Short mmCIF file of C-alpha atoms and ligand atoms in Angstrom, two decimals:
data_model
loop_
_atom_site.label_atom_id
_atom_site.label_comp_id
_atom_site.label_asym_id
_atom_site.label_seq_id
_atom_site.Cartn_x
_atom_site.Cartn_y
_atom_site.Cartn_z
CA UNK A 1 -46.73 -6.21 2.54
CA UNK A 2 -43.97 -4.24 0.85
CA UNK A 3 -41.05 -6.32 -0.03
CA UNK A 4 -37.74 -5.40 1.10
CA UNK A 5 -35.60 -4.05 -1.61
CA UNK A 6 -32.03 -5.01 -1.93
CA UNK A 7 -29.42 -3.90 -4.15
CA UNK A 8 -25.58 -4.28 -4.38
CA UNK A 9 -22.95 -1.60 -3.57
CA UNK A 10 -19.31 -1.60 -4.41
CA UNK A 11 -17.44 -0.88 -1.20
CA UNK A 12 -14.89 0.88 -2.95
CA UNK A 13 -16.87 3.49 -5.20
CA UNK A 14 -20.37 3.20 -4.01
CA UNK A 15 -21.57 2.01 -7.33
CA UNK A 16 -25.03 0.69 -7.10
CA UNK A 17 -26.38 -2.42 -9.08
CA UNK A 18 -29.70 -4.52 -9.09
CA UNK A 19 -27.37 -7.78 -9.04
CA UNK A 20 -24.14 -9.14 -7.67
CA UNK A 21 -21.07 -8.67 -9.89
CA UNK A 22 -17.51 -9.84 -9.81
CA UNK A 23 -16.06 -6.63 -10.87
CA UNK A 24 -17.31 -3.20 -10.71
CA UNK A 25 -17.92 -1.48 -13.84
CA UNK A 26 -17.01 2.02 -12.31
CA UNK A 27 -13.77 1.65 -10.63
CA UNK A 28 -12.55 -1.76 -11.97
CA UNK A 29 -12.00 -3.27 -8.52
CA UNK A 30 -12.83 -7.16 -7.97
CA UNK A 31 -14.84 -8.60 -5.29
CA UNK A 32 -16.10 -5.55 -3.66
CA UNK A 33 -20.14 -5.92 -4.07
CA UNK A 34 -22.06 -6.29 -0.93
CA UNK A 35 -25.58 -6.77 -0.59
CA UNK A 36 -27.57 -4.11 1.20
CA UNK A 37 -31.31 -3.43 1.91
CA UNK A 38 -32.23 -0.05 0.47
CA UNK A 39 -35.85 0.08 1.68
CA UNK A 40 -37.36 3.82 1.87
CA UNK A 41 -34.95 4.89 -0.58
CA UNK A 42 -34.37 8.49 -0.71
CA UNK A 43 -33.04 10.89 -3.41
CA UNK A 44 -29.36 11.31 -2.48
CA UNK A 45 -28.58 14.76 -3.24
CA UNK A 46 -25.18 15.77 -2.60
CA UNK A 47 -24.41 19.25 -2.13
CA UNK A 48 -25.89 22.59 -1.01
CA UNK A 49 -29.47 23.72 -0.23
CA UNK A 50 -31.99 22.59 -2.60
CA UNK A 51 -33.46 26.09 -2.90
CA UNK A 52 -30.46 27.91 -4.41
CA UNK A 53 -30.76 30.13 -7.47
CA UNK A 54 -28.27 30.78 -10.07
CA UNK A 55 -26.46 34.06 -9.39
CA UNK A 56 -24.08 35.97 -11.63
CA UNK A 57 -20.57 35.28 -10.52
CA UNK A 58 -19.71 38.83 -10.34
CA UNK A 59 -22.49 39.22 -7.87
CA UNK A 60 -21.43 36.63 -5.33
CA UNK A 61 -20.46 38.23 -2.21
CA UNK A 62 -17.02 36.86 -1.05
CA UNK A 63 -17.66 38.23 2.50
CA UNK A 64 -19.63 34.89 3.21
CA UNK A 65 -16.46 32.79 2.80
CA UNK A 66 -15.59 32.94 6.39
CA UNK A 67 -12.67 31.37 8.04
CA UNK A 68 -12.55 30.46 11.78
CA UNK A 69 -9.23 30.43 13.26
CA UNK A 70 -8.52 27.33 15.73
CA UNK A 71 -6.30 27.71 18.43
CA UNK A 72 -4.23 24.79 16.77
CA UNK A 73 -1.66 26.59 14.46
CA UNK A 74 -0.78 23.11 12.91
CA UNK A 75 -4.78 22.60 12.06
CA UNK A 76 -4.99 25.91 10.75
CA UNK A 77 -2.10 25.49 8.38
CA UNK A 78 -3.32 21.99 7.21
CA UNK A 79 -6.83 23.32 6.49
CA UNK A 80 -5.46 26.22 4.24
CA UNK A 81 -5.26 28.85 6.72
CA UNK A 82 -8.42 28.25 9.17
CA UNK A 83 -11.52 26.36 9.06
CA UNK A 84 -14.02 27.41 6.47
CA UNK A 85 -17.54 28.09 7.68
CA UNK A 86 -19.96 25.51 6.04
CA UNK A 87 -17.17 23.07 5.14
CA UNK A 88 -16.93 19.26 5.75
CA UNK A 89 -13.37 17.74 6.50
CA UNK A 90 -12.94 14.22 6.66
CA UNK A 91 -10.31 12.74 9.15
CA UNK A 92 -9.46 9.43 8.12
CA UNK A 93 -6.91 6.74 9.72
CA UNK A 94 -6.60 3.37 10.85
CA UNK A 95 -8.16 2.38 14.26
CA UNK A 96 -6.13 3.33 17.15
CA UNK A 97 -4.03 5.93 15.38
CA UNK A 98 -5.52 8.97 17.34
CA UNK A 99 -8.31 10.32 15.59
CA UNK A 100 -10.73 10.36 18.35
CA UNK A 101 -7.77 11.94 20.44
CA UNK A 102 -7.05 14.53 17.99
CA UNK A 103 -10.61 15.87 17.44
CA UNK A 104 -11.39 15.90 20.97
CA UNK A 105 -8.23 17.73 21.57
CA UNK A 106 -9.40 20.18 18.97
CA UNK A 107 -12.92 20.63 20.49
CA UNK A 108 -11.46 21.23 23.91
CA UNK A 109 -8.82 23.83 22.78
CA UNK A 110 -11.01 26.35 21.39
CA UNK A 111 -11.55 28.84 24.23
CA UNK A 112 -14.11 31.29 22.16
CA UNK A 113 -15.87 28.81 20.37
CA UNK A 114 -18.61 26.54 21.19
CA UNK A 115 -17.98 22.99 20.21
CA UNK A 116 -20.22 19.86 19.85
CA UNK A 117 -18.30 16.50 20.00
CA UNK A 118 -20.66 13.70 18.86
CA UNK A 119 -19.54 10.16 19.48
CA UNK A 120 -21.22 7.06 18.18
CA UNK A 121 -18.56 4.93 19.75
CA UNK A 122 -17.85 5.93 23.42
CA UNK A 123 -20.44 7.05 26.18
CA UNK A 124 -19.98 10.61 27.66
CA UNK A 125 -18.21 8.74 30.51
CA UNK A 126 -15.51 7.82 28.37
CA UNK A 127 -15.27 11.02 26.70
CA UNK A 128 -14.82 12.61 30.11
CA UNK A 129 -12.24 10.19 30.99
CA UNK A 130 -10.04 10.64 27.74
CA UNK A 131 -10.53 14.59 28.32
CA UNK A 132 -9.21 14.15 31.69
CA UNK A 133 -6.17 12.33 30.25
CA UNK A 134 -5.73 15.02 27.82
CA UNK A 135 -5.60 17.20 30.85
CA UNK A 136 -8.15 19.55 29.32
CA UNK A 137 -11.60 20.86 29.79
CA UNK A 138 -13.70 23.69 28.19
CA UNK A 139 -16.58 25.62 29.50
CA UNK A 140 -17.92 25.62 25.55
CA UNK A 141 -17.26 21.94 24.69
CA UNK A 142 -20.53 19.95 24.52
CA UNK A 143 -20.40 16.14 24.44
CA UNK A 144 -23.24 14.08 23.01
CA UNK A 145 -23.37 10.16 22.81
CA UNK A 146 -25.76 9.43 19.86
CA UNK A 147 -25.91 7.68 16.74
CA UNK A 148 -28.97 8.71 15.06
CA UNK A 149 -28.39 11.57 12.63
CA UNK A 150 -31.86 13.05 12.83
CA UNK A 151 -31.28 13.55 16.85
CA UNK A 152 -28.11 14.80 16.19
CA UNK A 153 -29.37 17.62 13.99
CA UNK A 154 -32.12 18.27 16.69
CA UNK A 155 -29.38 18.64 19.25
CA UNK A 156 -26.90 20.68 17.10
CA UNK A 157 -29.83 23.24 16.12
CA UNK A 158 -30.49 23.88 19.93
CA UNK A 159 -26.90 24.08 20.68
CA UNK A 160 -25.85 26.10 17.61
CA UNK A 161 -22.21 25.15 17.89
CA UNK A 162 -19.00 26.89 16.14
CA UNK A 163 -18.29 23.46 14.76
CA UNK A 164 -19.18 19.76 15.26
CA UNK A 165 -17.13 16.45 15.36
CA UNK A 166 -18.89 13.37 14.02
CA UNK A 167 -16.96 10.38 15.66
CA UNK A 168 -17.19 8.46 13.51
CA UNK A 169 -19.20 8.21 10.11
CA UNK A 170 -19.31 4.44 10.22
CA UNK A 171 -21.19 4.31 13.57
CA UNK A 172 -24.12 6.81 12.69
CA UNK A 173 -26.93 6.19 10.95
CA UNK A 174 -30.25 7.74 9.49
CA UNK A 175 -33.60 6.29 9.74
CA UNK A 176 -34.22 7.20 6.05
CA UNK A 177 -32.58 3.87 5.19
CA UNK A 178 -32.93 0.46 6.26
CA UNK A 179 -29.67 -0.94 5.97
CA UNK A 180 -27.34 -0.99 9.17
CA UNK A 181 -24.79 1.76 10.31
CA UNK A 182 -21.48 1.48 8.55
CA UNK A 183 -23.10 0.27 5.15
CA UNK A 184 -22.32 1.66 1.89
CA UNK A 185 -25.63 3.45 1.53
CA UNK A 186 -26.04 4.45 4.93
CA UNK A 187 -22.47 6.24 4.92
CA UNK A 188 -23.31 7.85 1.56
CA UNK A 189 -26.64 9.02 2.83
CA UNK A 190 -25.42 10.27 6.13
CA UNK A 191 -22.44 12.01 4.46
CA UNK A 192 -24.95 13.77 2.10
CA UNK A 193 -27.10 14.85 4.82
CA UNK A 194 -24.26 16.18 6.77
CA UNK A 195 -23.00 18.15 3.77
CA UNK A 196 -26.67 19.71 3.59
CA UNK A 197 -26.70 20.54 7.16
CA UNK A 198 -23.21 22.28 7.01
CA UNK A 199 -23.92 24.21 3.85
CA UNK A 200 -27.39 25.45 5.04
CA UNK A 201 -26.18 26.22 8.77
CA UNK A 202 -22.73 27.43 7.64
CA UNK A 203 -21.35 25.07 10.78
CA UNK A 204 -18.19 23.47 10.10
CA UNK A 205 -18.27 19.83 10.44
CA UNK A 206 -15.28 17.25 11.05
CA UNK A 207 -15.92 13.59 10.14
CA UNK A 208 -13.93 10.85 11.31
CA UNK A 209 -13.76 7.79 9.11
CA UNK A 210 -11.63 4.36 9.44
CA UNK A 211 -9.66 3.33 6.96
CA UNK A 212 -9.56 -0.16 5.79
CA UNK A 213 -6.27 -2.09 5.53
CA UNK A 214 -5.77 -1.38 1.97
CA UNK A 215 -5.43 2.49 2.69
CA UNK A 216 -9.15 3.51 1.19
CA UNK A 217 -11.59 4.79 3.83
CA UNK A 218 -13.91 2.07 4.81
CA UNK A 219 -17.01 2.51 3.02
CA UNK A 220 -17.44 4.07 -0.45
CA UNK A 221 -14.98 6.40 -2.11
CA UNK A 222 -17.77 8.80 -2.38
CA UNK A 223 -17.16 9.78 0.91
CA UNK A 224 -13.95 11.56 -0.25
CA UNK A 225 -15.86 12.88 -3.24
CA UNK A 226 -18.61 14.56 -1.26
CA UNK A 227 -16.50 16.10 1.50
CA UNK A 228 -14.63 19.42 1.08
CA UNK A 229 -11.30 18.32 2.63
CA UNK A 230 -9.77 15.12 3.60
CA UNK A 231 -7.19 14.94 6.17
CA UNK A 232 -5.42 11.31 6.46
CA UNK A 233 -3.47 10.19 9.67
CA UNK A 234 -0.65 8.02 8.91
CA UNK A 235 2.04 6.22 11.04
CA UNK A 236 2.65 3.19 12.68
CA UNK A 237 0.85 2.33 15.96
CA UNK A 238 3.87 1.13 17.49
CA UNK A 239 5.73 4.35 17.16
CA UNK A 240 4.93 7.84 18.48
CA UNK A 241 5.05 10.10 15.57
CA UNK A 242 1.91 10.67 13.30
CA UNK A 243 1.66 12.37 10.23
CA UNK A 244 -1.45 14.18 9.30
CA UNK A 245 -1.54 14.75 5.54
CA UNK A 246 -3.71 16.92 3.58
CA UNK A 247 -5.18 14.64 0.70
CA UNK A 248 -7.73 16.92 -0.73
CA UNK A 249 -8.71 20.58 0.13
CA UNK A 250 -11.05 22.70 -1.79
CA UNK A 251 -10.02 25.53 0.21
CA UNK A 252 -6.34 25.21 0.27
CA UNK A 253 -3.09 23.35 -1.01
CA UNK A 254 -2.92 19.63 -0.46
CA UNK A 255 1.12 19.98 0.09
CA UNK A 256 0.51 20.40 3.82
CA UNK A 257 1.56 17.93 6.50
CA UNK A 258 1.49 18.07 9.95
CA UNK A 259 3.84 16.00 12.29
CA UNK A 260 2.66 14.83 15.67
CA UNK A 261 3.81 13.12 18.56
CA UNK A 262 1.47 10.75 20.67
CA UNK A 263 2.25 11.42 24.27
CA UNK A 264 0.60 10.39 27.43
CA UNK A 265 -1.48 13.44 27.57
CA UNK A 266 -2.51 13.25 23.89
CA UNK A 267 -0.99 14.75 20.62
CA UNK A 268 1.60 17.05 20.70
CA UNK A 269 2.63 19.18 17.57
CA UNK A 270 6.50 18.46 16.49
CA UNK A 271 7.74 21.74 14.97
CA UNK A 272 11.21 20.60 14.23
CA UNK A 273 10.91 16.89 12.96
CA UNK A 274 14.50 16.91 11.94
CA UNK A 275 15.70 16.83 15.71
CA UNK A 276 13.29 14.29 16.71
CA UNK A 277 13.92 11.94 13.69
CA UNK A 278 17.94 11.78 13.67
CA UNK A 279 19.50 10.36 16.72
CA UNK A 280 22.87 11.58 17.57
CA UNK A 281 25.04 8.65 18.82
CA UNK A 282 27.94 8.95 21.10
CA UNK A 283 30.06 7.28 18.09
CA UNK A 284 29.43 6.78 14.53
CA UNK A 285 27.79 3.59 13.64
CA UNK A 286 28.14 1.65 10.53
CA UNK A 287 24.99 1.16 8.17
CA UNK A 288 23.53 4.68 9.37
CA UNK A 289 23.11 7.61 7.43
CA UNK A 290 20.76 10.87 7.21
CA UNK A 291 18.62 11.73 4.18
CA UNK A 292 17.19 15.38 3.58
CA UNK A 293 13.77 14.45 2.47
CA UNK A 294 10.77 16.55 1.50
CA UNK A 295 7.00 15.63 2.26
CA UNK A 296 4.57 17.97 1.15
CA UNK A 297 5.46 21.39 1.56
CA UNK A 298 8.06 20.41 4.36
CA UNK A 299 11.85 19.33 4.31
CA UNK A 300 13.34 17.40 6.93
CA UNK A 301 16.20 15.09 7.89
CA UNK A 302 15.55 11.32 8.63
CA UNK A 303 17.72 8.86 9.63
CA UNK A 304 18.09 5.56 7.66
CA UNK A 305 19.59 2.28 8.85
CA UNK A 306 20.92 -0.61 6.95
CA UNK A 307 21.83 -4.07 8.10
CA UNK A 308 23.82 -6.19 5.49
CA UNK A 309 24.72 -9.89 6.32
CA UNK A 310 25.67 -13.22 4.98
CA UNK A 311 22.47 -15.01 4.28
CA UNK A 312 21.50 -17.87 6.62
CA UNK A 313 19.44 -19.49 3.88
CA UNK A 314 19.76 -20.19 0.27
CA UNK A 315 17.44 -17.49 -0.50
CA UNK A 316 18.44 -14.09 0.83
CA UNK A 317 15.98 -12.04 2.89
CA UNK A 318 15.10 -8.37 2.06
CA UNK A 319 13.07 -6.49 4.37
CA UNK A 320 12.28 -2.72 4.79
CA UNK A 321 10.32 -0.66 7.24
CA UNK A 322 8.98 2.55 5.99
CA UNK A 323 10.43 2.17 2.37
CA UNK A 324 9.16 0.04 -0.43
CA UNK A 325 10.90 -3.44 -0.67
CA UNK A 326 10.73 -3.41 -4.69
CA UNK A 327 12.45 -0.23 -4.68
CA UNK A 328 14.82 -1.55 -2.33
CA UNK A 329 15.49 -4.53 -4.48
CA UNK A 330 15.84 -2.16 -7.61
CA UNK A 331 18.76 -0.44 -5.43
CA UNK A 332 20.56 -3.71 -4.42
CA UNK A 333 20.18 -4.88 -8.33
CA UNK A 334 21.96 -1.43 -9.57
CA UNK A 335 24.64 -1.95 -6.90
CA UNK A 336 25.37 -5.21 -7.85
CA UNK A 337 25.32 -4.61 -11.53
CA UNK A 338 26.66 -1.03 -11.72
CA UNK A 339 29.25 -0.78 -8.77
CA UNK A 340 29.95 -4.53 -8.80
CA UNK A 341 28.98 -5.18 -4.91
CA UNK A 342 28.20 -8.89 -4.33
CA UNK A 343 24.99 -8.33 -2.53
CA UNK A 344 22.86 -11.33 -4.11
CA UNK A 345 24.19 -13.63 -1.35
CA UNK A 346 23.22 -11.10 1.52
CA UNK A 347 20.29 -10.55 3.63
CA UNK A 348 19.45 -6.75 3.75
CA UNK A 349 17.23 -5.16 6.18
CA UNK A 350 16.39 -1.52 6.19
CA UNK A 351 14.72 0.58 8.65
CA UNK A 352 13.52 4.32 8.68
CA UNK A 353 13.44 6.00 11.91
CA UNK A 354 10.43 6.93 13.65
CA UNK A 355 7.97 4.46 11.84
CA UNK A 356 7.59 7.27 9.06
CA UNK A 357 6.77 5.86 5.55
CA UNK A 358 8.90 7.85 2.94
CA UNK A 359 7.95 7.56 -0.59
CA UNK A 360 10.32 10.65 -1.76
CA UNK A 361 12.82 9.06 -4.11
CA UNK A 362 15.67 11.42 -2.87
CA UNK A 363 16.41 9.17 -0.01
CA UNK A 364 17.65 6.56 -2.43
CA UNK A 365 21.27 7.79 -2.08
CA UNK A 366 21.09 7.71 1.78
CA UNK A 367 19.66 4.09 1.46
CA UNK A 368 22.77 3.17 -0.86
CA UNK A 369 25.01 4.95 1.62
CA UNK A 370 23.69 2.89 4.33
CA UNK A 371 23.84 -0.39 2.51
CA UNK A 372 27.38 0.47 1.45
CA UNK A 373 28.37 1.41 5.10
CA UNK A 374 27.14 -1.62 6.52
CA UNK A 375 28.71 -3.81 3.89
CA UNK A 376 32.22 -2.32 4.42
CA UNK A 377 31.46 -1.82 8.32
CA UNK A 378 32.62 1.67 7.93
CA UNK A 379 30.52 4.30 9.43
CA UNK A 380 29.30 7.48 7.64
CA UNK A 381 30.20 10.56 9.64
CA UNK A 382 27.32 11.77 11.83
CA UNK A 383 27.56 15.41 10.06
CA UNK A 384 26.96 14.02 6.46
CA UNK A 385 23.93 13.70 4.77
CA UNK A 386 22.39 12.78 1.30
CA UNK A 387 19.80 13.91 -1.15
CA UNK A 388 19.65 12.18 -4.51
CA UNK A 389 17.78 9.80 -6.70
CA UNK A 390 19.40 6.51 -8.23
CA UNK A 391 18.79 5.67 -11.66
CA UNK A 392 18.81 2.10 -12.98
CA UNK A 393 22.17 2.75 -14.86
CA UNK A 394 23.79 3.76 -11.42
CA UNK A 395 23.57 7.54 -12.11
CA UNK A 396 22.70 9.90 -9.44
CA UNK A 397 19.94 12.10 -10.64
CA UNK A 398 18.94 15.53 -9.50
CA UNK A 399 15.97 16.03 -7.03
CA UNK A 400 13.41 18.82 -6.62
CA UNK A 401 13.53 21.74 -4.34
CA UNK A 402 17.23 21.00 -3.46
CA UNK A 403 17.93 24.30 -1.93
CA UNK A 404 15.28 23.67 0.72
CA UNK A 405 16.99 20.25 1.58
CA UNK A 406 20.61 21.88 1.72
CA UNK A 407 19.29 24.71 3.82
CA UNK A 408 17.44 22.23 6.47
CA UNK A 409 20.82 20.28 6.60
CA UNK A 410 22.77 23.44 7.29
CA UNK A 411 20.60 24.86 9.80
CA UNK A 412 20.98 21.38 11.69
CA UNK A 413 24.54 21.72 11.75
CA UNK A 414 25.55 19.24 9.06
CA UNK A 415 28.93 19.69 7.52
CA UNK A 416 28.68 17.99 4.40
CA UNK A 417 25.56 17.01 2.01
CA UNK A 418 25.99 14.71 -1.06
CA UNK A 419 23.68 15.56 -4.08
CA UNK A 420 23.67 14.98 -7.78
CA UNK A 421 26.04 16.68 -10.06
CA UNK A 422 23.04 17.69 -12.15
CA UNK A 423 21.73 19.71 -9.26
CA UNK A 424 24.92 22.01 -9.83
CA UNK A 425 23.26 24.45 -11.90
CA UNK A 426 20.91 25.51 -9.00
CA UNK A 427 22.15 29.40 -8.35
CA UNK A 428 20.72 29.15 -4.76
CA UNK A 429 23.27 26.61 -3.68
CA UNK A 430 26.15 29.23 -3.71
CA UNK A 431 24.87 30.99 -0.58
CA UNK A 432 25.40 27.98 1.69
CA UNK A 433 28.41 27.63 3.99
CA UNK A 434 27.69 23.77 4.26
CA UNK A 435 30.20 21.54 1.96
CA UNK A 436 28.27 20.36 -1.00
CA UNK A 437 29.72 17.33 -2.64
CA UNK A 438 28.49 16.59 -6.08
CA UNK A 439 28.53 12.91 -7.14
CA UNK A 440 27.49 11.51 -10.66
CA UNK A 441 27.55 7.68 -10.09
CA UNK A 442 27.50 5.16 -7.32
CA UNK A 443 31.25 4.67 -7.77
CA UNK A 444 31.68 8.21 -7.22
CA UNK A 445 29.93 8.15 -3.98
CA UNK A 446 31.47 5.08 -2.67
CA UNK A 447 35.02 6.47 -3.50
CA UNK A 448 34.07 9.55 -1.47
CA UNK A 449 32.72 7.77 1.37
CA UNK A 450 35.74 5.22 1.65
CA UNK A 451 38.67 6.82 0.52
CA UNK A 452 38.38 9.06 3.24
CA UNK A 453 38.74 6.21 5.59
CA UNK A 454 41.62 4.70 3.83
CA UNK A 455 43.61 8.13 4.02
CA UNK A 456 42.86 8.39 7.80
P1 TYD B 501 -7.78 6.98 19.57
O1 TYD B 501 -7.61 8.43 19.73
O2 TYD B 501 -8.78 6.09 20.40
O3 TYD B 501 -7.70 6.25 18.18
P2 TYD B 501 -8.76 6.19 17.01
O4 TYD B 501 -9.92 7.02 17.42
O5 TYD B 501 -7.83 6.89 15.85
O6 TYD B 501 -9.15 4.76 16.84
O7 TYD B 501 -6.90 6.30 20.31
C1 TYD B 501 -5.29 6.39 19.63
C2 TYD B 501 -4.42 5.58 21.02
O8 TYD B 501 -3.49 6.43 21.49
C3 TYD B 501 -4.69 4.68 21.82
O9 TYD B 501 -4.37 3.41 21.82
C4 TYD B 501 -4.55 5.32 23.18
C5 TYD B 501 -3.22 6.29 23.02
N1 TYD B 501 -3.23 7.49 23.65
C6 TYD B 501 -2.18 7.93 24.36
O10 TYD B 501 -1.31 7.30 24.07
N2 TYD B 501 -2.20 9.14 25.04
C7 TYD B 501 -3.41 9.81 25.14
O11 TYD B 501 -3.34 10.93 25.78
C8 TYD B 501 -4.40 9.29 24.64
C9 TYD B 501 -5.78 9.88 24.93
C10 TYD B 501 -4.57 8.16 24.01
MG1 MG B 502 -11.94 6.50 17.88
#
C-alpha cells in the first residue's frame, strides 16, 4: 500500500519543507508551518498554456489583448479601464465585509454579458435570496453551488460565460490533491489551475479570498503572486463605508481606490466621498477638524475628532481609531516638547470619521489641530481645513499633490486651508480663491487658531 506523503508548508509564502521549521527560510516568518498531505502530487505549473512557443515580440498581435467593459464604472476604473480577457483578479477582504455581495452584484449588473457565479459557501437558494435583497436579477447570470474545481470547469466549458466568479478560493478543491480545501497546497494548485483555465479559454476570473487578521490573504502569499490583479476590501464592519483598493495590477495602475457604501440593498458607489465623510454640525464643536487627504489617486476631505481629558488613572490612555497609535504618541510628544503643551497627564482619544484607516501623513496637521482645539475647548471654524505633515522638531512639512488637496477643499466651499510654508513654491496655488494660510511650526498654528478667538 502506498504511504501517504506529508509535507510542511509555510502559511505565509507557501514554502514547502519535508520537516517542520520554526522559522520560514523564504519569508522569515515564525510559526507559520502546517502539516499537509501531498499525495498524488502534480507539477504545479503557474502561468499560461504548456504548448506555447516563443514568438518575436514584434510579431505579437496586440488585438488579442481585449478589455471587457463592465456595467460598473467604479470597477472598470479600479481594473485599469475594464476587465482584461483571460485575466485573474483576486478580491480579498475580511469575512463579512461584502465580497460576496460585491461579486454577485457585478455578475448581476451585466446586461450584455453571460456570467457564471460559483459559490462554495452558499447554496443556490441562498444566492437567490441575496440577489433578491439586492433587488436585481439577470437573464444572463448563471449560479453554480459547487466545490470541486474539475466539475466547475466542466460546467464553465458548457456555459462558456464572459466571466466567472469563484466564491471563495478557500472552499474549492481539486481531486489532484489529497489535502483538505483551504490548505496551502490546495489553494496553490487550484489557483494555478484557474490561471491556466483563464489563459487558455480567455475567460476572466474573479477569485474571492478571505484575509487573516494580520492582513494577508489566508493561505499562501503565492496566491497574490499568481493572480494578475489584487483588489483588497477594507473598512470596519461596524461602519457603512468600504474601500476597495487596487494592490496589484498587471494591466493598470495600483493607485486606484473605490469607495462604496453598504446599504440595505447592496453596495453603492460613493462618487463624492468628502460629502459623506465630513459632518456639518449646526454649531462648531471643539476637538473636531477637517483634513485634506489623498488616498491612491483620489483626494478627499475627512473629519478628525479628538478628545483630551484629565487622566483618571496614573497612566494616561491613548487610543485611536483609523490612525496609528504610535504616530499619535509621537505627535503628542512633539506637542509637549516643542510647543509646551502639558499633555503627559491627559487621556487622548482620536477618531477618524467613517471607520476609514488613514496612512497619509498629511493629516497630522488636522490631528494636532483637533488635539489643541479639544485641550483649549475652543472650536475650529467649520470652514477651515488642514494638510501638512508634522516633523519631530515641530516643523510643518510640505506634502505631495498639494494643489489637488486645496482644489478639493475649495470645491467643497471651505474658506481657509492651512498648509506648510514650504509648499509656497507650488505655482498652481495662486489660482485658488480659498484663503491659504502658510504655517511653519506648531506654535504658528496654535497662534493662528487661538489668536482669532481672543480677538473676537
Ligand atoms: P457578504 O457579502 O456575505 O460578506 P463576505 O462575502 O465578504 O463575507 O456580506 C457582508 C455583510 O453585508 C453581511 O453582514 C450582510 C450585509 N449586507 C447588507 O448590509 N446589505 C445587503 O444588501 C447585503 C446583501 C448584505
Ligand atoms: Mg462571502
